[in-house]
Amino acid sequence: STGRPRGPPPPPVSASAETTDNEANDLNDANAQTTANNAVSTLSQDDRLALLEEQAIQALGDLEESERRLAESREEAKALRASLNDVRGETEKTRLRAEEAERELREARAEAKRMERDSAALITSQTTSADRRLNDATESAQRAVADLRRRHAALADSVRSQMQNGSQ
């Protein structure tokens, strides 16, 4: 005797016309489980051991597949971490370059203000110097004109005096 079932398996539970697809799937799953349970309970001990061994081998295969996927996931995570660290490094370099550029811009603005002040001071100094030279030249010209007027007046007096002396 092999312990195999002697009669047909029990009929599956049927879904009514109102049953939804999910309910029908649930019923089909329940029917499959019932059929599997009935088949296992009617097997001989050797067949049960063989079935258990087959299930264990399948479970071991599933475990190995899960471990392989886990290892792949770990490798992907490691690669993502490395990529993230690269991005962080580039971000830090960019931040440092931006800070350096801001510092250089502040220095350039300060230098431009210094040059503007120096330029204004130089223009003021040159203007003051030019004003002084212009004033000096004006005064010198005025003295020269006054001196010429005196000479002219003295010459005119001399000519008049000579003309008066000569007419007498």
Tab-separated table of C-alpha atoms in Angstrom:
chain	number	residue	atom	x	y	z
A	1	SER	CA	0.000	0.000	0.000
A	2	THR	CA	1.462	3.354	-1.049
A	3	GLY	CA	-0.884	5.494	1.002
A	4	ARG	CA	-2.282	7.218	-2.076
A	5	PRO	CA	-5.866	8.529	-1.937
A	6	ARG	CA	-8.460	6.014	-3.012
A	7	GLY	CA	-11.169	8.366	-4.175
A	8	PRO	CA	-11.332	11.627	-6.105
A	9	PRO	CA	-10.258	14.798	-4.261
A	10	PRO	CA	-13.037	16.896	-2.751
A	11	PRO	CA	-14.630	19.303	-5.234
A	12	PRO	CA	-13.228	22.852	-5.195
A	13	VAL	CA	-15.237	25.604	-3.570
A	14	SER	CA	-17.001	27.476	-6.383
A	15	ALA	CA	-17.270	31.226	-6.741
A	16	SER	CA	-20.738	32.686	-7.216
A	17	ALA	CA	-21.526	35.174	-9.967
A	18	GLU	CA	-21.384	38.044	-7.423
A	19	THR	CA	-17.881	37.097	-6.219
A	20	THR	CA	-15.188	39.663	-6.991
A	21	ASP	CA	-11.877	38.771	-8.637
A	22	ASN	CA	-10.042	39.069	-5.309
A	23	GLU	CA	-12.532	36.803	-3.606
A	24	ALA	CA	-12.237	34.324	-6.482
A	25	ASN	CA	-8.438	34.398	-6.160
A	26	ASP	CA	-8.746	33.852	-2.403
A	27	LEU	CA	-11.065	30.901	-3.025
A	28	ASN	CA	-8.678	29.426	-5.600
A	29	ASP	CA	-5.765	29.800	-3.135
A	30	ALA	CA	-7.846	28.115	-0.427
A	31	ASN	CA	-8.776	25.277	-2.814
A	32	ALA	CA	-5.127	24.789	-3.812
A	33	GLN	CA	-4.039	24.696	-0.148
A	34	THR	CA	-6.802	22.233	0.732
A	35	THR	CA	-5.819	20.025	-2.193
A	36	ALA	CA	-2.126	20.195	-1.158
A	37	ASN	CA	-2.997	19.402	2.489
A	38	ASN	CA	-5.176	16.456	1.439
A	39	ALA	CA	-2.417	15.177	-0.844
A	40	VAL	CA	0.204	15.411	1.943
A	41	SER	CA	-2.028	13.703	4.504
A	42	THR	CA	-2.581	10.742	2.191
A	43	LEU	CA	1.137	10.253	1.352
A	44	SER	CA	3.267	7.516	2.865
A	45	GLN	CA	5.967	8.489	5.347
A	46	ASP	CA	8.706	8.038	2.690
A	47	ASP	CA	6.757	10.180	0.249
A	48	ARG	CA	6.204	12.777	2.973
A	49	LEU	CA	9.956	12.822	3.724
A	50	ALA	CA	10.735	13.136	0.022
A	51	LEU	CA	8.210	15.981	-0.261
A	52	LEU	CA	9.664	17.686	2.827
A	53	GLU	CA	13.170	17.221	1.431
A	54	GLU	CA	12.050	18.717	-1.874
A	55	GLN	CA	10.443	21.635	-0.011
A	56	ALA	CA	13.625	22.083	2.054
A	57	ILE	CA	15.750	22.090	-1.122
A	58	GLN	CA	13.353	24.626	-2.647
A	59	ALA	CA	13.502	26.746	0.532
A	60	LEU	CA	17.303	26.517	0.499
A	61	GLY	CA	17.304	27.636	-3.153
A	62	ASP	CA	14.987	30.506	-2.233
A	63	LEU	CA	17.296	31.419	0.666
A	64	GLU	CA	20.359	31.353	-1.599
A	65	GLU	CA	18.516	33.551	-4.117
A	66	SER	CA	17.580	35.960	-1.321
A	67	GLU	CA	21.198	36.012	-0.107
A	68	ARG	CA	22.384	36.689	-3.666
A	69	ARG	CA	19.895	39.559	-4.013
A	70	LEU	CA	20.935	40.865	-0.583
A	71	ALA	CA	24.603	40.794	-1.659
A	72	GLU	CA	23.680	42.654	-4.873
A	73	SER	CA	21.701	45.184	-2.837
A	74	ARG	CA	24.665	45.657	-0.515
A	75	GLU	CA	26.958	46.241	-3.506
A	76	GLU	CA	24.478	48.730	-4.947
A	77	ALA	CA	24.243	50.463	-1.548
A	78	LYS	CA	28.042	50.586	-1.345
A	79	ALA	CA	28.220	52.085	-4.849
A	80	LEU	CA	25.503	54.601	-3.947
A	81	ARG	CA	27.376	55.549	-0.754
A	82	ALA	CA	30.565	56.044	-2.763
A	83	SER	CA	28.657	58.151	-5.294
A	84	LEU	CA	27.063	60.167	-2.485
A	85	ASN	CA	30.481	60.741	-0.929
A	86	ASP	CA	31.785	61.892	-4.338
A	87	VAL	CA	28.860	64.314	-4.624
A	88	ARG	CA	29.489	65.559	-1.077
A	89	GLY	CA	33.166	66.057	-1.919
A	90	GLU	CA	32.335	67.990	-5.083
A	91	THR	CA	29.749	70.029	-3.174
A	92	GLU	CA	32.349	70.898	-0.532
A	93	LYS	CA	34.891	71.866	-3.228
A	94	THR	CA	32.268	74.032	-4.924
A	95	ARG	CA	31.365	75.662	-1.600
A	96	LEU	CA	35.040	76.421	-0.912
A	97	ARG	CA	35.487	77.851	-4.432
A	98	ALA	CA	32.392	80.016	-3.929
A	99	GLU	CA	33.731	81.281	-0.596
A	100	GLU	CA	37.088	82.049	-2.235
A	101	ALA	CA	35.337	83.895	-5.075
A	102	GLU	CA	33.285	85.906	-2.555
A	103	ARG	CA	36.463	86.789	-0.630
A	104	GLU	CA	38.211	87.862	-3.846
A	105	LEU	CA	35.161	89.946	-4.800
A	106	ARG	CA	35.176	91.681	-1.387
A	107	GLU	CA	38.904	92.385	-1.782
A	108	ALA	CA	38.382	93.726	-5.311
A	109	ARG	CA	35.580	96.012	-4.095
A	110	ALA	CA	37.745	97.271	-1.220
A	111	GLU	CA	40.623	97.892	-3.659
A	112	ALA	CA	38.269	99.746	-6.017
A	113	LYS	CA	37.096	101.962	-3.123
A	114	ARG	CA	40.728	102.643	-2.126
A	115	MET	CA	41.596	103.514	-5.714
A	116	GLU	CA	38.537	105.773	-5.933
A	117	ARG	CA	39.558	107.549	-2.703
A	118	ASP	CA	43.185	107.794	-3.863
A	119	SER	CA	42.046	109.058	-7.248
A	120	ALA	CA	39.760	111.650	-5.641
A	121	ALA	CA	42.613	112.744	-3.355
A	122	LEU	CA	44.987	112.956	-6.320
A	123	ILE	CA	42.469	114.967	-8.365
A	124	THR	CA	41.910	117.283	-5.396
A	125	SER	CA	45.653	117.646	-4.908
A	126	GLN	CA	46.262	118.310	-8.599
A	127	THR	CA	43.351	120.747	-8.740
A	128	THR	CA	44.656	122.569	-5.680
A	129	SER	CA	48.143	122.688	-7.183
A	130	ALA	CA	46.797	123.927	-10.530
A	131	ASP	CA	44.692	126.552	-8.715
A	132	ARG	CA	47.779	127.680	-6.815
A	133	ARG	CA	49.839	127.925	-10.009
A	134	LEU	CA	46.997	129.772	-11.730
A	135	ASN	CA	46.739	132.205	-8.799
A	136	ASP	CA	50.525	132.670	-8.825
A	137	ALA	CA	50.486	133.306	-12.592
A	138	THR	CA	47.556	135.687	-12.251
A	139	GLU	CA	49.325	137.633	-9.493
A	140	SER	CA	52.541	137.702	-11.510
A	141	ALA	CA	50.645	138.933	-14.575
A	142	GLN	CA	48.909	141.604	-12.480
A	143	ARG	CA	52.297	142.743	-11.084
A	144	ALA	CA	53.721	142.838	-14.599
A	145	VAL	CA	50.749	144.883	-15.841
A	146	ALA	CA	51.083	147.266	-12.866
A	147	ASP	CA	54.820	147.549	-13.508
A	148	LEU	CA	54.173	148.258	-17.212
A	149	ARG	CA	51.620	150.928	-16.285
A	150	ARG	CA	54.139	152.534	-13.932
A	151	ARG	CA	56.825	152.474	-16.621
A	152	HIS	CA	54.373	153.728	-19.187
A	153	ALA	CA	53.296	156.527	-16.837
A	154	ALA	CA	56.952	157.335	-16.036
A	155	LEU	CA	57.811	157.364	-19.730
A	156	ALA	CA	54.810	159.570	-20.501
A	157	ASP	CA	55.839	161.934	-17.710
A	158	SER	CA	59.381	161.996	-19.066
A	159	VAL	CA	58.180	162.695	-22.607
A	160	ARG	CA	55.885	165.471	-21.368
A	161	SER	CA	58.653	166.960	-19.267
A	162	GLN	CA	61.043	166.924	-22.210
A	163	MET	CA	58.428	168.435	-24.482
A	164	GLN	CA	57.801	171.195	-21.941
A	165	ASN	CA	61.528	171.769	-21.500
A	166	GLY	CA	62.030	171.780	-25.206
A	167	SER	CA	59.235	174.288	-25.848
A	168	GLN	CA	60.679	176.772	-23.365
